[in-house]
Coordinates of N, CA and C in Angstrom, one line a residue:
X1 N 13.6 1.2 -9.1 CA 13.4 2.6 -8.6 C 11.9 2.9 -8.5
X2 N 11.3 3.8 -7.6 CA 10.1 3.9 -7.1 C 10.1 5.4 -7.5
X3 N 8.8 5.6 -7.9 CA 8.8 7.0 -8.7 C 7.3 7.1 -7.9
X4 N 7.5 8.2 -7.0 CA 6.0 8.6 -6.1 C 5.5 9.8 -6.6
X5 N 4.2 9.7 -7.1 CA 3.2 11.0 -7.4 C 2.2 11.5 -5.8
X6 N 2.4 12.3 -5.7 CA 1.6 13.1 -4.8 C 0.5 14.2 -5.1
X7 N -0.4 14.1 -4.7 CA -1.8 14.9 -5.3 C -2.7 14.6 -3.7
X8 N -3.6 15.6 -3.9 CA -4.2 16.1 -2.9 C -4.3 16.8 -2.2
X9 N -5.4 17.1 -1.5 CA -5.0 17.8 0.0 C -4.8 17.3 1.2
X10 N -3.0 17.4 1.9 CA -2.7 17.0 2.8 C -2.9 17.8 3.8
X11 N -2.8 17.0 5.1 CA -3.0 17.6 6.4 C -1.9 18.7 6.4
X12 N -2.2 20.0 7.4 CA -0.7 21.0 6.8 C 0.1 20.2 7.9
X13 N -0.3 19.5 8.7 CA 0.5 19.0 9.9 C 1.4 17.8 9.1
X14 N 1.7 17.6 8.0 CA 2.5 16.7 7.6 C 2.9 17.4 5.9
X15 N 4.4 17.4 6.3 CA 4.6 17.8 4.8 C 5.0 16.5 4.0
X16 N 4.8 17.1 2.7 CA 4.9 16.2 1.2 C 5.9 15.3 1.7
X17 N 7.4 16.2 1.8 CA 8.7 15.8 2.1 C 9.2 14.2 3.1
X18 N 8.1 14.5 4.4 CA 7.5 13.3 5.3 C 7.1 11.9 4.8
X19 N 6.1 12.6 3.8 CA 5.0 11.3 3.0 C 6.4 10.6 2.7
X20 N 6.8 11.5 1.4 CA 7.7 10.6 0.5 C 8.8 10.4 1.2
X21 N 9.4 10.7 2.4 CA 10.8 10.0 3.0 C 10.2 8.6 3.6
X22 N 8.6 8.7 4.0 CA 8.1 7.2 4.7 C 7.6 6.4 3.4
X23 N 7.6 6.9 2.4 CA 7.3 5.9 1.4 C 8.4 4.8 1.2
X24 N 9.6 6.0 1.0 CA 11.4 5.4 0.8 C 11.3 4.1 1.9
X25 N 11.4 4.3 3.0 CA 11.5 4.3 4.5 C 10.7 2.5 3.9
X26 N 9.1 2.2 3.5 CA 8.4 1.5 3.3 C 9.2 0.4 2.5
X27 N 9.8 1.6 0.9 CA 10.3 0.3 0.3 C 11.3 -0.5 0.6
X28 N 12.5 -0.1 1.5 CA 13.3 -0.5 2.0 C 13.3 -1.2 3.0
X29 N 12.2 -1.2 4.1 CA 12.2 -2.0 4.7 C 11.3 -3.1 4.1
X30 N 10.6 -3.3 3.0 CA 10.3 -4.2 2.5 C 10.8 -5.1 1.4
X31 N 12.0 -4.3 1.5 CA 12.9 -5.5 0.4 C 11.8 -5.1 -1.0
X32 N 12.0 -3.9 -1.5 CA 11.4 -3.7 -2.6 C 12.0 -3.0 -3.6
X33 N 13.5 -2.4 -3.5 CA 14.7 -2.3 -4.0 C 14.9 -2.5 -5.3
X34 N 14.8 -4.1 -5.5 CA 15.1 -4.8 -6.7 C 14.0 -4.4 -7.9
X35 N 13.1 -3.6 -7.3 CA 12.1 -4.2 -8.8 C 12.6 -2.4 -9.7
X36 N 12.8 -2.1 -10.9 CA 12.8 -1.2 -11.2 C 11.6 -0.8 -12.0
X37 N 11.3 0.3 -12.1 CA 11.0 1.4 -12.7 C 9.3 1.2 -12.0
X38 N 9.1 1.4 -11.0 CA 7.6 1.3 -10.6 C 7.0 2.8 -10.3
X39 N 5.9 2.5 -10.3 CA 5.1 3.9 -9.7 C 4.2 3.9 -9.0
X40 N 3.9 5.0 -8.3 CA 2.8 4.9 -7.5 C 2.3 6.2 -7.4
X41 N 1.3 6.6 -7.7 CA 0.1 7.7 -7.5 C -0.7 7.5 -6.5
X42 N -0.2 8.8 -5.2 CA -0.6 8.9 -4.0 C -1.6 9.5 -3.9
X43 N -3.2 9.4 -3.2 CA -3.8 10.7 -3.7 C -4.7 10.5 -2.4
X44 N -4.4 11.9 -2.0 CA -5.1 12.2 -0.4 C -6.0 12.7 -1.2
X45 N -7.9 12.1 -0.4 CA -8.9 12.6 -0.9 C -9.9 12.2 0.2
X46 N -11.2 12.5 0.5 CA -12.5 12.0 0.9 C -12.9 11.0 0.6
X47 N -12.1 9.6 1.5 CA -12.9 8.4 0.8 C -14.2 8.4 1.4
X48 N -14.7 7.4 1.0 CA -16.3 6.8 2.1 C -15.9 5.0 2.0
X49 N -16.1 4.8 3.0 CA -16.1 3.8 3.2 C -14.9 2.6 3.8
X50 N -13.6 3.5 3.3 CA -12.3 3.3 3.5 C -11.5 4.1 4.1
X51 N -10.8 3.6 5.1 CA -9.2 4.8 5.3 C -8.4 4.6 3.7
X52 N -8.3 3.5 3.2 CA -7.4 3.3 2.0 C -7.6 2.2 1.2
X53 N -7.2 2.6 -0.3 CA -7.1 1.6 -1.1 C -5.5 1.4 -2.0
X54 N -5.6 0.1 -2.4 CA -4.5 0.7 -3.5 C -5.0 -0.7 -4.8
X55 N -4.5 0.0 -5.9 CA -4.9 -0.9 -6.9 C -4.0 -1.1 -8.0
X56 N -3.7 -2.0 -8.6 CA -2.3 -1.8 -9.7 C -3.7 -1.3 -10.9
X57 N -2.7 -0.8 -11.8 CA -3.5 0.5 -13.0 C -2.9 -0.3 -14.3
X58 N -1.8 -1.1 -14.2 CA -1.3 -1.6 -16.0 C -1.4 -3.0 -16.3
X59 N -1.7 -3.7 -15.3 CA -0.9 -5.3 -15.2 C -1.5 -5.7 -14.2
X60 N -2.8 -7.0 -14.2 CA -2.8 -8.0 -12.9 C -1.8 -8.9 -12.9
X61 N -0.7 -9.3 -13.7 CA 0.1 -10.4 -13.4 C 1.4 -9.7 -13.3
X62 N 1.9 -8.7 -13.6 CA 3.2 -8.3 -13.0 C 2.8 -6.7 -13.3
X63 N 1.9 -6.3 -11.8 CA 1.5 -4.7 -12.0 C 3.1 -4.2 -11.8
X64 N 3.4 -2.9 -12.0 CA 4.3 -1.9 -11.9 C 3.7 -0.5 -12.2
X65 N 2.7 -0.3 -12.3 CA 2.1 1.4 -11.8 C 0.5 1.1 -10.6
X66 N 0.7 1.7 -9.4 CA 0.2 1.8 -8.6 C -1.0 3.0 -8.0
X67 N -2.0 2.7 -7.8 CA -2.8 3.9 -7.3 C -3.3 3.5 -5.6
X68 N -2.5 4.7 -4.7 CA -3.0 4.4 -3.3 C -3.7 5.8 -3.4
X69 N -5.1 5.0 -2.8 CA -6.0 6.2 -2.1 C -6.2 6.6 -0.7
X70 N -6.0 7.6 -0.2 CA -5.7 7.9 1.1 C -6.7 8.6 1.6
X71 N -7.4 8.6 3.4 CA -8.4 9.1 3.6 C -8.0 10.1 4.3
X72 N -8.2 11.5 4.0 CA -6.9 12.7 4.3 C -7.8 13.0 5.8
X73 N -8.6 12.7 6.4 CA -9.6 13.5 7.2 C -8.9 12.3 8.6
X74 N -8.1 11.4 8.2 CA -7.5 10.7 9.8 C -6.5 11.6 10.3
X75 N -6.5 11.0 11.8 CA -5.1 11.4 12.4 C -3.7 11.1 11.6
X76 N -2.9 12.2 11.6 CA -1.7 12.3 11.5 C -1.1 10.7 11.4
X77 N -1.0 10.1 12.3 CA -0.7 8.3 12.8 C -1.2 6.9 12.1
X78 N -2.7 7.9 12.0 CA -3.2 6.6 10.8 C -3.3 7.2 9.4
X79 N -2.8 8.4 8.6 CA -2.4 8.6 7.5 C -1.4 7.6 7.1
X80 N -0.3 7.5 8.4 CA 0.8 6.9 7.9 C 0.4 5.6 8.2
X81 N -0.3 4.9 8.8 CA -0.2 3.7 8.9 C -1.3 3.1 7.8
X82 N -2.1 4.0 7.3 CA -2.9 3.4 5.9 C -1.8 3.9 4.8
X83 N -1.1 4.8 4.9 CA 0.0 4.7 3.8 C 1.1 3.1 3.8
X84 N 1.2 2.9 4.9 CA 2.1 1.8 5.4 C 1.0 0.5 4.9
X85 N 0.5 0.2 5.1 CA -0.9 -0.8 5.2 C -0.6 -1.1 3.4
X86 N -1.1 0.4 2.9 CA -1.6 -0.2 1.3 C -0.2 0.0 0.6
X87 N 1.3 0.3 1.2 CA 2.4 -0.1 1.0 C 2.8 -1.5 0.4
X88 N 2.2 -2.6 1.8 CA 2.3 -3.9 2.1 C 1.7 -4.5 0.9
X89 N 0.3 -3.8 0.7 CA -0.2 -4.2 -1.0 C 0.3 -3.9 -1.8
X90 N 1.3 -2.9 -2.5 CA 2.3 -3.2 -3.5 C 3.1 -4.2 -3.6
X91 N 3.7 -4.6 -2.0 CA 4.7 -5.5 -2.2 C 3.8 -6.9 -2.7
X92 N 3.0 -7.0 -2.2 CA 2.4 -8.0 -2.6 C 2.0 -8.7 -3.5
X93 N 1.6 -7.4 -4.3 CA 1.2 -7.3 -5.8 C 2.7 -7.6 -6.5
X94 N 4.0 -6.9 -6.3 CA 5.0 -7.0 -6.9 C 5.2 -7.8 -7.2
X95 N 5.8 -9.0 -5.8 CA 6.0 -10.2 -5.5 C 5.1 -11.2 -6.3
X96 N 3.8 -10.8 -6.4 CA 3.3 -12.3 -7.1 C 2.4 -12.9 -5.6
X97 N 2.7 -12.2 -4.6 CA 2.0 -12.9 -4.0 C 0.3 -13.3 -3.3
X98 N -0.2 -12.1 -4.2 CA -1.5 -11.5 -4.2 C -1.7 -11.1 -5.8
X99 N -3.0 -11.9 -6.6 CA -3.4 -11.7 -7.9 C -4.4 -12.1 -7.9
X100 N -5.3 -10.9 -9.3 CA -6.4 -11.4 -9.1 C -6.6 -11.8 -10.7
X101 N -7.3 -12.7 -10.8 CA -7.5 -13.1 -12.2 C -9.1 -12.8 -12.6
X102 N -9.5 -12.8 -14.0 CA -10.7 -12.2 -14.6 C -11.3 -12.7 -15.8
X103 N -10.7 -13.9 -16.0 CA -11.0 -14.8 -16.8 C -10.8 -16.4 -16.3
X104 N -12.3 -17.1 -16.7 CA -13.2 -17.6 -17.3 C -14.0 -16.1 -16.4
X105 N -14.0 -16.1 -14.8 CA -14.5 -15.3 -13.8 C -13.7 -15.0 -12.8
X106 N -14.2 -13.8 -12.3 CA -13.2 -13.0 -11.2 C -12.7 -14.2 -9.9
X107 N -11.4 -14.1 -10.0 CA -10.7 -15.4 -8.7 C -10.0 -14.0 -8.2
X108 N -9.3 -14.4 -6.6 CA -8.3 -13.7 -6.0 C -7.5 -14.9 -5.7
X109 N -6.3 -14.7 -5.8 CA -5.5 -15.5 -5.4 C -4.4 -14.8 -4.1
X110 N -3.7 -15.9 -3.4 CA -2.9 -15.6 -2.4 C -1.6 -16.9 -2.5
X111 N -0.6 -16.7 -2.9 CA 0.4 -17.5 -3.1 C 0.2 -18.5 -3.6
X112 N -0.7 -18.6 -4.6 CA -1.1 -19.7 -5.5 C -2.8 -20.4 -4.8
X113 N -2.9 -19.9 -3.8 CA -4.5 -20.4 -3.5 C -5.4 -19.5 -3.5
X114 N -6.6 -20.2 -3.8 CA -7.8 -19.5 -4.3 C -8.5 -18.6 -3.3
X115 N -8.3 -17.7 -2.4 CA -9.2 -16.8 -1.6 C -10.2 -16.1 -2.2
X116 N -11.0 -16.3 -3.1 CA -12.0 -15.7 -3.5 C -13.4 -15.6 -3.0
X117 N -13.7 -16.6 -2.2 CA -14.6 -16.2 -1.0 C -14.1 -16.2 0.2
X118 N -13.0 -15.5 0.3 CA -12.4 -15.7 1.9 C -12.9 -13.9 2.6
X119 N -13.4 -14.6 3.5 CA -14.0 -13.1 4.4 C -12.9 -12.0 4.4
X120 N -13.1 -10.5 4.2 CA -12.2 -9.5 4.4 C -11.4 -9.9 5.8
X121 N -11.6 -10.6 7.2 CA -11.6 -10.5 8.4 C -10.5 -11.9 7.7
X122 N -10.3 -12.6 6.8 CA -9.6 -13.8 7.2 C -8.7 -14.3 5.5
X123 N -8.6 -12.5 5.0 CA -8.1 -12.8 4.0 C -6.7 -12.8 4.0
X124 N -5.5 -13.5 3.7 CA -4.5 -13.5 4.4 C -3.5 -11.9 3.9
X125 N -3.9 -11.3 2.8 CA -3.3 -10.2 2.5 C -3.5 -9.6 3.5
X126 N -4.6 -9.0 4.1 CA -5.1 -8.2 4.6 C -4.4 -8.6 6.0
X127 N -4.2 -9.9 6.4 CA -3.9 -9.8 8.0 C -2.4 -9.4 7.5
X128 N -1.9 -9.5 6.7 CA -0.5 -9.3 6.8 C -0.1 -8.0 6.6
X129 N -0.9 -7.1 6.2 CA -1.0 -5.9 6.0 C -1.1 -5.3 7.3
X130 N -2.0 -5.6 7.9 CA -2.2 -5.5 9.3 C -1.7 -5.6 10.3
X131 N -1.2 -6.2 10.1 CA 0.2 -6.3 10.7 C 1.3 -6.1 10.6
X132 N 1.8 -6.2 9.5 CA 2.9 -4.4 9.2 C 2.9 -3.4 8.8
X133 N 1.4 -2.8 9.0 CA 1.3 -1.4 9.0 C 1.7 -1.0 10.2
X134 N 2.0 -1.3 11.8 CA 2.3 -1.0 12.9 C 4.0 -1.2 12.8
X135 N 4.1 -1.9 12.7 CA 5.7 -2.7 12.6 C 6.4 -1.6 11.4
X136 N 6.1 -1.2 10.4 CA 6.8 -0.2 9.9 C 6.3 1.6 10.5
X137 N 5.3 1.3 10.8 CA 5.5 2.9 11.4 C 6.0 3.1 12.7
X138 N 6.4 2.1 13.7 CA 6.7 1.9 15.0 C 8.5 2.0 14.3
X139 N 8.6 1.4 13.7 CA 9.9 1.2 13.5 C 10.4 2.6 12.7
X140 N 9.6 3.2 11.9 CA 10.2 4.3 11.7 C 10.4 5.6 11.7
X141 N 9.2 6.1 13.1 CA 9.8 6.5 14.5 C 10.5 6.2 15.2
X142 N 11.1 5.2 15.0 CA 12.4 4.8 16.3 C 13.5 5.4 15.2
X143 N 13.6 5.0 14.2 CA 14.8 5.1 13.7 C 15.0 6.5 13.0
X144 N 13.9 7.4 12.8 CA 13.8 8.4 12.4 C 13.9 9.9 13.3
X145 N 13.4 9.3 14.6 CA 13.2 10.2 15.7 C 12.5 11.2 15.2
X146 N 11.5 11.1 14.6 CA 10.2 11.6 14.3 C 9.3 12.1 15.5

């Protein structure tokens, strides 16, 4: 079960109601169902430097509370698709398939290999992210009739 915190100031052109039916919308089409009792703390604010972040808050080896930071000052379109984006990073994180470890020294890992000097541009989280942040907002407009 996915338990979503909302905080911020949202665009008025999008209600709360929206966020959290495309969050639902997210876990489900991600096959994210199974994991219980997780969370996530949504928080529209003025980033610099980012449309978005998300970070696990309890656990690098099996996080289950989540913090997505949202850059409230985008279009309508890319709210949801940096909500969609740092989505893909929970699953990620859930799964196991993205960890970062902190002992002896900071490593990132990606399904068991070492990405820790791998360019932002050729990190494989990131392309995969990138690529279904479209694929779930495209798709849930179609199915939503949004």
């Amino acid at each position: 079960m996915f338990d979503f915190d909302i905080e911020g100031k949202l665009r008025k052109s999008i209600p709360e109601d929206t966020v959290r039916d495309f969050l639902d919308f997210c876990v489900e089409e991600l096959k994210l169902n199974r994991f219980k009792y997780v969370e996530v703390h949504v928080k529209f604010s003025r980033l610099k430097d980012a449309a978005g972040w998300c970070t696990w808050e309890d656990d690098n080896i099996r996080p289950r509370e989540f913090t997505i930071d949202c850059l409230n000052t985008q279009t309508d379109e890319d709210i949801f698709k940096t909500l969609a984006h740092e989505m893909v990073h929970v699953k990620q994180m859930l799964k196991g398939e993205s960890k970062e470890l902190f002992k002896p020294a900071y490593r990132k890992y990606w399904k068991g290999e070492d990405h820790t000097n791998t360019t932002y541009e050729e990190q494989p989280w990131e392309k995969e992210a990138y690529a279904l942040q479209d694929v779930l907002y495209d798709r849930y407009h179609e199915e939503c009739e949004v």
